[in-house]
Steps between C-alpha positions, in 0.01 A plus 500: 500500500428343835260207515349603832405837346306353209128573522297192598319508165829426319539155657270216396628244746794442732602209717802350672642189335673198653547367849640710784877473537740655748769550236323759285160661460246341268438653158200725449313439175313797357259512206446847358176632352672693223801395296624860512535483880682166479743636241557810711591286803731281289673803347563648845619179666855635529374772735377252760679472836768236555359149543181576306475382142236468230489228236248382247328169568619270221401152391751233600612469137568872463669510841736223384579698183580807708716291736707373205547852369610618845772232488617643169497847652707389800750348254510844334381366164197729480434847636161443661206265538161604635127478442273751338125438531562131568732455200860398570747721312877530468747762382845405372651845551402823671390662173374182329140423415272307732476131402179323606558148634197274460654151481820321593607506137511881524750466786699244300517741206602784730765281666641405160513868404698600808708180524359362823512124575144445604342203680174494305640543149377153401143569606311616190158349561377731774147622493438849625205566731 
């Protein structure tokens, strides 16, 4: 699916975010009218040309959870970490079940399961958004 080929009625709002920079283009934020269209774009994000990517807009708390899981993934302790409808999820193995991550304690439990020395293991009083 190509974003420029979506009918105008599928997009609720779109605008460019951030200040102009010579290093890279500014991100384009898009709000879809229908959840089905948004999910279709997210499912087809691997078919986009090089240099173009699509991500969900997360709260800062959920973005930090995803960032921690990505560290575990780069250390090869988990198979994958991604978001699904704004929820951060992880998979330990290719064929394993999807584990929803809602608080830092969920990451601590996951890290203990896979034997990963984790920086936020002592933090158990987080409040989720």
